[in-house]
XYZ file of C-alpha atoms in Angstrom:
203
model
C 26.748 49.060 -37.768
C 27.443 48.044 -34.226
C 30.916 48.353 -32.608
C 31.146 46.002 -29.456
C 33.973 47.600 -27.677
C 35.385 48.741 -24.140
C 36.395 52.079 -23.315
C 39.978 50.813 -21.717
C 40.888 48.596 -24.533
C 43.366 50.024 -27.073
C 42.117 47.402 -29.681
C 38.855 48.853 -29.301
C 39.758 52.341 -29.527
C 41.728 51.731 -32.802
C 38.375 50.566 -34.464
C 36.340 53.168 -32.699
C 38.872 55.864 -33.957
C 38.656 54.686 -37.733
C 34.937 54.534 -37.801
C 34.801 58.181 -36.586
C 37.254 59.070 -38.941
C 35.529 57.825 -41.787
C 32.350 59.678 -40.535
C 30.264 56.320 -40.928
C 27.142 55.992 -38.701
C 27.498 53.345 -36.124
C 26.460 52.445 -32.383
C 28.748 51.572 -29.781
C 27.925 48.785 -27.668
C 29.971 48.604 -24.504
C 30.766 44.973 -23.351
C 31.322 44.642 -19.754
C 34.640 42.881 -19.432
C 34.866 42.900 -15.676
C 31.634 40.971 -15.472
C 32.793 38.536 -18.168
C 30.168 39.334 -20.958
C 33.117 38.942 -23.602
C 33.009 35.201 -22.303
C 29.061 35.027 -22.648
C 27.423 32.663 -25.262
C 25.703 35.394 -26.957
C 29.206 37.448 -27.568
C 30.922 34.226 -28.446
C 28.574 33.553 -31.024
C 30.167 36.893 -32.512
C 33.597 36.112 -31.489
C 34.609 32.601 -30.575
C 37.963 33.875 -29.281
C 35.972 36.087 -26.699
C 37.871 39.475 -27.794
C 36.829 42.876 -28.196
C 36.155 44.914 -30.545
C 33.636 43.187 -32.881
C 31.891 44.990 -35.778
C 28.599 43.838 -36.834
C 27.391 45.235 -40.177
C 24.188 43.677 -41.215
C 24.983 40.083 -41.704
C 28.673 40.708 -41.728
C 30.611 40.190 -38.380
C 34.167 41.364 -38.132
C 36.561 40.400 -35.300
C 39.908 41.771 -34.734
C 40.719 45.313 -34.622
C 42.898 45.216 -37.526
C 40.464 43.208 -39.847
C 37.834 45.773 -38.869
C 40.097 48.727 -40.152
C 40.633 46.798 -43.645
C 37.068 46.352 -43.464
C 35.691 49.466 -43.184
C 38.290 51.304 -45.497
C 37.120 48.613 -48.130
C 33.457 49.435 -47.343
C 33.932 53.185 -47.663
C 35.869 52.880 -50.965
C 38.940 54.743 -49.040
C 41.854 53.760 -51.150
C 43.680 56.721 -49.334
C 43.371 54.752 -46.052
C 44.248 51.490 -47.551
C 46.008 51.523 -51.003
C 44.838 48.969 -53.925
C 48.266 48.829 -55.382
C 50.349 45.908 -54.352
C 53.359 48.000 -52.792
C 51.182 50.091 -51.106
C 48.787 47.403 -49.817
C 51.870 45.812 -48.647
C 53.369 48.483 -46.701
C 50.139 48.948 -44.991
C 49.906 45.409 -43.933
C 53.396 45.322 -42.601
C 52.643 47.765 -39.919
C 49.408 45.992 -39.205
C 51.501 43.038 -38.555
C 53.837 45.416 -36.154
C 50.600 46.538 -34.441
C 49.565 42.875 -33.764
C 53.337 41.812 -32.718
C 55.829 44.306 -31.551
C 52.834 46.891 -30.483
C 50.940 44.045 -28.637
C 53.865 42.622 -26.675
C 55.542 45.868 -26.122
C 53.822 48.730 -25.145
C 50.183 46.968 -25.006
C 51.629 44.531 -22.686
C 53.274 47.092 -20.114
C 49.973 48.917 -19.937
C 48.236 45.420 -19.210
C 50.350 45.317 -16.165
C 49.600 48.606 -14.761
C 45.731 48.933 -15.951
C 44.579 45.219 -15.671
C 47.105 43.660 -13.376
C 48.602 41.288 -16.112
C 51.595 38.963 -14.936
C 53.829 39.963 -17.463
C 57.655 40.775 -16.636
C 57.793 44.323 -16.571
C 61.364 45.133 -17.390
C 61.060 42.782 -20.498
C 57.903 44.313 -22.052
C 59.062 48.069 -21.445
C 62.254 47.000 -23.127
C 60.330 45.673 -25.927
C 58.420 48.835 -26.190
C 61.543 51.034 -26.403
C 62.911 49.093 -29.356
C 59.709 49.773 -31.158
C 59.620 53.536 -30.167
C 63.331 53.747 -31.454
C 62.251 51.998 -34.758
C 59.243 54.293 -34.969
C 61.350 57.420 -34.041
C 64.014 56.580 -37.114
C 60.679 56.115 -39.388
C 58.999 59.155 -38.531
C 62.296 61.385 -38.246
C 61.771 62.583 -41.698
C 58.323 61.775 -42.483
C 54.928 62.714 -41.116
C 53.073 59.245 -41.670
C 54.080 55.718 -41.691
C 53.462 54.553 -45.107
C 52.375 57.330 -47.435
C 52.471 61.080 -47.440
C 49.002 60.991 -45.956
C 47.514 58.811 -43.076
C 46.677 55.308 -43.696
C 45.218 52.734 -41.482
C 48.999 51.818 -40.698
C 48.838 54.826 -38.469
C 45.555 54.206 -36.918
C 46.717 50.476 -35.882
C 50.033 52.028 -34.256
C 48.310 55.287 -32.549
C 46.326 54.007 -29.600
C 48.770 51.714 -27.504
C 51.425 53.993 -28.333
C 49.731 57.023 -27.273
C 48.938 55.592 -24.012
C 52.410 53.753 -23.508
C 52.852 55.971 -20.336
C 50.399 54.149 -18.535
C 52.628 51.113 -18.636
C 55.497 52.967 -17.485
C 56.954 53.364 -20.842
C 58.232 57.088 -21.215
C 57.837 58.798 -24.550
C 59.946 62.027 -23.624
C 62.990 60.854 -25.773
C 61.062 60.299 -29.024
C 59.984 63.857 -30.475
C 59.160 62.253 -33.744
C 56.789 59.956 -32.538
C 55.039 62.580 -30.378
C 54.623 64.739 -33.241
C 53.064 61.784 -34.942
C 50.592 61.331 -32.034
C 49.751 64.866 -32.350
C 48.999 64.628 -36.170
C 46.884 61.878 -35.712
C 44.841 63.759 -32.735
C 44.660 66.925 -35.349
C 42.438 64.691 -37.721
C 38.923 65.540 -38.231
C 36.897 63.080 -36.362
C 39.375 61.978 -34.032
C 38.015 60.580 -30.812
C 40.462 60.448 -27.727
C 41.507 56.797 -26.117
C 40.426 57.643 -22.391
C 43.296 58.195 -19.986
C 43.339 55.292 -17.466
C 44.213 55.821 -13.718
C 46.827 53.339 -12.738
C 44.863 50.280 -11.353
C 41.382 51.312 -12.157
C 40.612 48.255 -13.947
C 42.575 45.945 -12.004
């Protein structure tokens, strides 16, 4: 398997983290976003949307970080990470949707401003981030994981951008349950960290 990624991309980290937690052999291929490699014809053949990450597994090419999580869990036959029962699968999917929605337009967008110079309204996206964090705090106050009594791909999908929310000026200090959740993910065997980015490094 080849995982096309960029070290500053939370979506890439999401996929890289899960393939590492599963212990699946893989090669990392860094895509030079600054040089526009994600818009080059050879990469667009893998993902016409021109985004990382992309997983290439033989003839299978999987784009989108959440789709990669699903693919890897299915490939490994790990129903602990992705339940087969309808209610369990739906519960996981709910949080994958949050990762693609509230996370992307909250803490991820706030981080894009400071790290990549994105032209978002900082107050607006930071406000969205805190709405999400309050909901996560409520969810995690009486439980260790978002869906089950063990980690699932729902937790992996949420982790990366929440962990690096402070890089977008989103303060995590008021969310003890969220912080405890982040530490639980970081204690999982096979965990790989999401590089801390000095503000403005990639701008």
